[in-house]
Amino acid sequence: MEKLVIEGGRPLSGAIKIHGAKNAALPILAACIMASGTHTLHNVPNLLDIEVMLQILRALGCKADRQGETVNVHSSKANSSYIPEELMGQMRSSIFLMGPLLARFGSVTVYQPGGCAIGERKIDLHLRGLEALGAKIEEKGNMIVCTADVLTGTEIVLDFPSVGATENIMMAAVKAEGVTTIFNAAREPEIQDLQNFLNTMGADIIGAGTDTITIRGVKTLAPSEYNIIPDRIVAGTILVAAAATRGTITLERVNPSHLTSVIHVLRRAGVQILVNDDIIHVSCPTRPKAVERIVTSPHPSFPTDLQSQIMVLLSLADGLSIIKETIFEGRFKHVDELSRMGADIRVDLNSAFIRGVPRLYGATVEATDLRAGAALVIAGLAAHGTTIVEQVHHIDRGYDRIEHMLSRLGAVIYRHTPVPSE
Ligand code: EPZ
């Protein structure tokens, strides 16, 4: 198994460009199937999850190719609405194809994506939304067959502002008859990016980024050329890494307005942050301060996808901090690993009580999921001695070769690939 080996204790320095957003690129790639022809997407990150999405599109009859950060999807010959279970099992986000395939073919067959390390991850809101648009849903064991001769616009109130359900319903409603309004919609920047992409294809959507989205059904769509937004979670991860190592760096090709709550929390921890257009300067010359209380919530509040990373910074802060995780019930798996590096963290239900310690110590630790893995890399950069992070494949799902990004900022980090006899 590949491992990341990190020599800690060095402040990060220099500048780095942030790659495209995984959580925008995935639904946008899925949406390419809605319009027949060649779509050209720029700033598409080179990630395991993106590769799986391209494999799924190919399994549906599309052609897809990549030149650097540009991906072309040729969807004219798409001829299937059945997503193989094997591919569904590799990535939950394959569920994003339900809306697009219903819109294009009037049918889709998927498999229950099931839970993952961070929680149960139900899809009931997706199914109820598609049903409200007139789709017939049949569940046969693990298989879900969804059909609709015609989709009809309606009003949908989400019980919870689910990102995935908002995106799936929005895509299914694009070619529905009449007007659909989604109330209590998720407001993440990735949903705005999806709306903007769909509108470049000829859709008629307004309101993404607010809690009410209105989709006026259209008859035809055309292929599009589009630029994916920068990844705010990757940007947030690098900001925290700089602070935890007491470094001074510059992030380029980033959208600071997507990180307002994160920048606010970092400033409360005493981190110096300067924002300028698509650039963020960060510096943390002194020991961070504790932050009394952070609650993860839907956007624009503090993102759950940066909870584990900020916990590393607070584990080195002066004083007691509390983090409450309200989105996923199993998102504290990194706590045991951080404790093995010397952190002082106690978990009670969905709250973590973090008493800052002067330093962390290198250890061999295991990534249990994508963001927990990123947090352990940050802990290794800040720690004294050598840290070995195992199960790196989790991290590759969302970071384009994280060791290269961090080496460019002066970190001593490399990927150990075992030779066959090892
Ligand atoms: C998206 O997941 C992101 N993934 C996640 O990022 C992110 O953590 C999450 O939104 C929240 O911000 C992508 O965009 C690909 P949700 P999604 O539907 O759409 C419950 C990462 O690290 N729920 O908003 O799956 C669900 O169980 C990943 O990049 C239902 O109960 O998130 C969860 O507790 C991890 N029924 C909560 O809502 C439903 O039908 C939030 O889920 C749908 C969701």
mmCIF file of N, CA and C and ligand atoms in Angstrom, residues 22-24 26-27 49 92-93 95-96 116 118-127 160-167 186 188 190 231-233 297-299 303-305 326-329 331 369-371 397-398, ligand 1:
data_model
loop_
_atom_site.group_PDB
_atom_site.id
_atom_site.type_symbol
_atom_site.label_atom_id
_atom_site.label_comp_id
_atom_site.label_asym_id
_atom_site.label_seq_id
_atom_site.Cartn_x
_atom_site.Cartn_y
_atom_site.Cartn_z
ATOM 1 N N LYS A 22 -13.586 19.451 -7.041
ATOM 2 C CA LYS A 22 -14.144 18.100 -7.226
ATOM 3 C C LYS A 22 -15.666 18.127 -7.145
ATOM 4 N N ASN A 23 -16.202 18.813 -6.126
ATOM 5 C CA ASN A 23 -17.644 18.744 -5.873
ATOM 6 C C ASN A 23 -18.472 19.631 -6.808
ATOM 7 N N ALA A 24 -17.796 20.359 -7.700
ATOM 8 C CA ALA A 24 -18.489 21.039 -8.793
ATOM 9 C C ALA A 24 -18.321 20.219 -10.075
ATOM 10 N N LEU A 26 -17.911 16.997 -10.493
ATOM 11 C CA LEU A 26 -18.651 15.736 -10.546
ATOM 12 C C LEU A 26 -20.083 15.927 -11.066
ATOM 13 N N PRO A 27 -20.920 16.819 -10.462
ATOM 14 C CA PRO A 27 -22.274 16.980 -11.025
ATOM 15 C C PRO A 27 -22.265 17.592 -12.430
ATOM 16 N N ASP A 49 -11.811 10.315 -8.061
ATOM 17 C CA ASP A 49 -13.268 10.389 -8.227
ATOM 18 C C ASP A 49 -13.663 10.854 -9.630
ATOM 19 N N ARG A 92 -19.964 7.345 -4.386
ATOM 20 C CA ARG A 92 -21.354 7.712 -4.073
ATOM 21 C C ARG A 92 -21.912 8.705 -5.070
ATOM 22 N N SER A 93 -21.018 9.590 -5.561
ATOM 23 C CA SER A 93 -21.498 10.683 -6.416
ATOM 24 C C SER A 93 -22.025 10.192 -7.748
ATOM 25 N N ILE A 95 -24.553 8.808 -7.983
ATOM 26 C CA ILE A 95 -25.998 9.049 -7.820
ATOM 27 C C ILE A 95 -26.410 10.341 -8.546
ATOM 28 N N PHE A 96 -25.432 11.231 -8.806
ATOM 29 C CA PHE A 96 -25.726 12.501 -9.492
ATOM 30 C C PHE A 96 -26.218 12.278 -10.915
ATOM 31 N N CYS A 116 -20.784 5.331 3.988
ATOM 32 C CA CYS A 116 -19.320 5.339 3.916
ATOM 33 C C CYS A 116 -18.774 5.645 5.300
ATOM 34 N N ILE A 118 -17.977 8.177 6.827
ATOM 35 C CA ILE A 118 -18.421 9.364 7.583
ATOM 36 C C ILE A 118 -19.900 9.333 7.948
ATOM 37 N N GLY A 119 -20.657 8.352 7.426
ATOM 38 C CA GLY A 119 -22.063 8.327 7.847
ATOM 39 C C GLY A 119 -22.954 7.479 6.959
ATOM 40 N N GLU A 120 -24.240 7.452 7.310
ATOM 41 C CA GLU A 120 -25.224 6.589 6.657
ATOM 42 C C GLU A 120 -25.453 7.048 5.210
ATOM 43 N N ARG A 121 -25.491 8.252 4.955
ATOM 44 C CA ARG A 121 -25.609 8.869 3.618
ATOM 45 C C ARG A 121 -26.863 8.394 2.876
ATOM 46 N N LYS A 122 -28.007 8.671 3.381
ATOM 47 C CA LYS A 122 -29.273 8.254 2.753
ATOM 48 C C LYS A 122 -29.513 9.023 1.447
ATOM 49 N N ILE A 123 -30.401 8.546 0.583
ATOM 50 C CA ILE A 123 -30.764 9.268 -0.646
ATOM 51 C C ILE A 123 -32.276 9.478 -0.731
ATOM 52 N N ASP A 124 -32.970 9.371 0.400
ATOM 53 C CA ASP A 124 -34.440 9.489 0.389
ATOM 54 C C ASP A 124 -34.894 10.834 -0.185
ATOM 55 N N LEU A 125 -34.152 11.919 0.097
ATOM 56 C CA LEU A 125 -34.562 13.237 -0.404
ATOM 57 C C LEU A 125 -34.420 13.314 -1.923
ATOM 58 N N HIS A 126 -33.404 12.637 -2.475
ATOM 59 C CA HIS A 126 -33.251 12.582 -3.936
ATOM 60 C C HIS A 126 -34.487 11.913 -4.546
ATOM 61 N N LEU A 127 -34.828 10.725 -3.982
ATOM 62 C CA LEU A 127 -35.908 9.910 -4.560
ATOM 63 C C LEU A 127 -37.250 10.630 -4.416
ATOM 64 N N PHE A 160 -34.150 18.807 4.452
ATOM 65 C CA PHE A 160 -32.797 19.224 4.844
ATOM 66 C C PHE A 160 -32.120 19.749 3.588
ATOM 67 N N PRO A 161 -31.354 20.866 3.652
ATOM 68 C CA PRO A 161 -30.727 21.403 2.425
ATOM 69 C C PRO A 161 -29.588 20.519 1.919
ATOM 70 N N SER A 162 -29.974 19.326 1.432
ATOM 71 C CA SER A 162 -28.984 18.365 0.943
ATOM 72 C C SER A 162 -28.359 18.863 -0.363
ATOM 73 N N VAL A 163 -27.021 18.828 -0.438
ATOM 74 C CA VAL A 163 -26.316 19.260 -1.658
ATOM 75 C C VAL A 163 -26.703 18.353 -2.830
ATOM 76 N N GLY A 164 -26.555 17.047 -2.618
ATOM 77 C CA GLY A 164 -26.809 16.110 -3.716
ATOM 78 C C GLY A 164 -28.249 16.123 -4.197
ATOM 79 N N ALA A 165 -29.193 16.174 -3.249
ATOM 80 C CA ALA A 165 -30.611 16.156 -3.642
ATOM 81 C C ALA A 165 -30.954 17.430 -4.418
ATOM 82 N N THR A 166 -30.441 18.577 -3.969
ATOM 83 C CA THR A 166 -30.695 19.833 -4.682
ATOM 84 C C THR A 166 -30.190 19.734 -6.114
ATOM 85 N N GLU A 167 -28.969 19.192 -6.277
ATOM 86 C CA GLU A 167 -28.357 19.097 -7.620
ATOM 87 C C GLU A 167 -29.129 18.125 -8.513
ATOM 88 N N ALA A 186 -30.019 23.575 -0.891
ATOM 89 C CA ALA A 186 -28.645 23.793 -0.426
ATOM 90 C C ALA A 186 -28.079 24.998 -1.175
ATOM 91 N N GLU A 188 -24.571 25.762 -1.474
ATOM 92 C CA GLU A 188 -23.121 25.653 -1.693
ATOM 93 C C GLU A 188 -22.706 26.274 -3.033
ATOM 94 N N GLU A 190 -20.836 25.147 -5.212
ATOM 95 C CA GLU A 190 -20.818 24.138 -6.276
ATOM 96 C C GLU A 190 -22.185 24.047 -6.967
ATOM 97 N N ASP A 231 -11.331 24.855 -6.040
ATOM 98 C CA ASP A 231 -11.803 23.996 -4.956
ATOM 99 C C ASP A 231 -11.612 24.683 -3.599
ATOM 100 N N ARG A 232 -12.737 25.124 -2.987
ATOM 101 C CA ARG A 232 -12.642 25.852 -1.708
ATOM 102 C C ARG A 232 -12.192 24.955 -0.578
ATOM 103 N N ILE A 233 -12.427 23.664 -0.670
ATOM 104 C CA ILE A 233 -12.011 22.752 0.405
ATOM 105 C C ILE A 233 -10.507 22.482 0.316
ATOM 106 N N SER A 297 -22.167 23.296 9.549
ATOM 107 C CA SER A 297 -23.545 23.410 9.050
ATOM 108 C C SER A 297 -23.525 23.642 7.553
ATOM 109 N N PRO A 298 -24.704 23.553 6.889
ATOM 110 C CA PRO A 298 -24.717 23.830 5.450
ATOM 111 C C PRO A 298 -24.191 25.236 5.139
ATOM 112 N N HIS A 299 -23.707 25.420 3.917
ATOM 113 C CA HIS A 299 -23.168 26.710 3.465
ATOM 114 C C HIS A 299 -24.216 27.808 3.648
ATOM 115 N N PRO A 303 -17.917 24.655 6.865
ATOM 116 C CA PRO A 303 -18.119 23.389 6.143
ATOM 117 C C PRO A 303 -17.639 22.153 6.886
ATOM 118 N N THR A 304 -18.454 21.101 6.866
ATOM 119 C CA THR A 304 -18.059 19.831 7.476
ATOM 120 C C THR A 304 -16.784 19.279 6.837
ATOM 121 N N ASP A 305 -16.550 19.615 5.552
ATOM 122 C CA ASP A 305 -15.378 19.075 4.850
ATOM 123 C C ASP A 305 -14.060 19.697 5.309
ATOM 124 N N THR A 326 -22.597 18.621 12.824
ATOM 125 C CA THR A 326 -24.048 18.415 12.711
ATOM 126 C C THR A 326 -24.457 17.761 11.388
ATOM 127 N N ILE A 327 -23.512 17.551 10.462
ATOM 128 C CA ILE A 327 -23.902 17.019 9.145
ATOM 129 C C ILE A 327 -23.764 15.501 9.065
ATOM 130 N N PHE A 328 -22.599 14.958 9.470
ATOM 131 C CA PHE A 328 -22.365 13.509 9.361
ATOM 132 C C PHE A 328 -22.099 12.903 10.734
ATOM 133 N N GLU A 329 -22.769 11.768 10.991
ATOM 134 C CA GLU A 329 -22.706 11.173 12.339
ATOM 135 C C GLU A 329 -21.413 10.406 12.594
ATOM 136 N N ARG A 331 -18.069 11.396 11.630
ATOM 137 C CA ARG A 331 -16.959 12.182 11.069
ATOM 138 C C ARG A 331 -15.934 12.618 12.123
ATOM 139 N N ASP A 369 -10.872 8.319 5.785
ATOM 140 C CA ASP A 369 -11.664 8.912 4.705
ATOM 141 C C ASP A 369 -10.905 10.110 4.146
ATOM 142 N N LEU A 370 -11.455 10.710 3.109
ATOM 143 C CA LEU A 370 -10.746 11.758 2.357
ATOM 144 C C LEU A 370 -10.250 12.892 3.242
ATOM 145 N N ARG A 371 -11.163 13.559 3.962
ATOM 146 C CA ARG A 371 -10.773 14.759 4.717
ATOM 147 C C ARG A 371 -10.010 14.410 5.992
ATOM 148 N N ARG A 397 -8.612 10.782 -3.675
ATOM 149 C CA ARG A 397 -9.948 11.004 -4.210
ATOM 150 C C ARG A 397 -10.251 12.500 -4.363
ATOM 151 N N GLY A 398 -9.585 13.335 -3.497
ATOM 152 C CA GLY A 398 -9.959 14.747 -3.501
ATOM 153 C C GLY A 398 -8.815 15.737 -3.622
HETATM 154 C C1 EPZ B 1 -21.862 16.698 -0.625
HETATM 155 O O1 EPZ B 1 -22.254 15.368 -0.274
HETATM 156 C C2 EPZ B 1 -20.342 16.650 -0.798
HETATM 157 N N1 EPZ B 1 -20.007 15.697 -1.834
HETATM 158 C C3 EPZ B 1 -19.688 16.215 0.526
HETATM 159 O O2 EPZ B 1 -18.264 16.289 0.367
HETATM 160 C C4 EPZ B 1 -20.068 17.201 1.609
HETATM 161 O O3 EPZ B 1 -19.570 16.751 2.840
HETATM 162 C C5 EPZ B 1 -21.608 17.290 1.707
HETATM 163 O O4 EPZ B 1 -22.178 17.638 0.429
HETATM 164 C C6 EPZ B 1 -22.049 18.335 2.707
HETATM 165 O O5 EPZ B 1 -21.511 19.574 2.420
HETATM 166 C C7 EPZ B 1 -20.108 16.081 -3.131
HETATM 167 O O6 EPZ B 1 -20.546 17.166 -3.477
HETATM 168 C C8 EPZ B 1 -19.670 15.094 -4.149
HETATM 169 P P1 EPZ B 1 -25.753 16.034 1.510
HETATM 170 P P2 EPZ B 1 -23.799 14.937 -0.293
HETATM 171 O O7 EPZ B 1 -26.747 15.384 0.612
HETATM 172 O O8 EPZ B 1 -24.477 15.563 -1.441
HETATM 173 C C9 EPZ B 1 -28.333 13.594 4.766
HETATM 174 C C10 EPZ B 1 -16.040 15.523 0.392
HETATM 175 O O9 EPZ B 1 -15.285 15.346 1.368
HETATM 176 N N2 EPZ B 1 -29.182 13.207 3.620
HETATM 177 O O10 EPZ B 1 -25.795 17.498 1.660
HETATM 178 O O11 EPZ B 1 -23.851 13.470 -0.161
HETATM 179 C C11 EPZ B 1 -26.975 12.867 4.693
HETATM 180 O O12 EPZ B 1 -27.056 11.587 5.250
HETATM 181 C C12 EPZ B 1 -17.515 15.068 0.474
HETATM 182 O O13 EPZ B 1 -15.693 16.074 -0.666
HETATM 183 C C13 EPZ B 1 -30.352 12.485 3.852
HETATM 184 O O14 EPZ B 1 -30.680 12.167 4.992
HETATM 185 O O15 EPZ B 1 -24.269 15.610 1.079
HETATM 186 C C14 EPZ B 1 -26.076 13.802 5.466
HETATM 187 O O16 EPZ B 1 -26.165 13.537 6.831
HETATM 188 C C15 EPZ B 1 -17.794 14.260 1.697
HETATM 189 N N3 EPZ B 1 -31.099 12.141 2.786
HETATM 190 C C16 EPZ B 1 -26.659 15.170 5.157
HETATM 191 O O17 EPZ B 1 -27.994 14.969 4.692
HETATM 192 C C17 EPZ B 1 -30.750 12.483 1.486
HETATM 193 O O18 EPZ B 1 -31.472 12.128 0.534
HETATM 194 C C18 EPZ B 1 -25.853 15.969 4.123
HETATM 195 O O19 EPZ B 1 -25.848 15.288 2.935
HETATM 196 C C19 EPZ B 1 -29.568 13.219 1.274
HETATM 197 C C20 EPZ B 1 -28.788 13.582 2.356
#
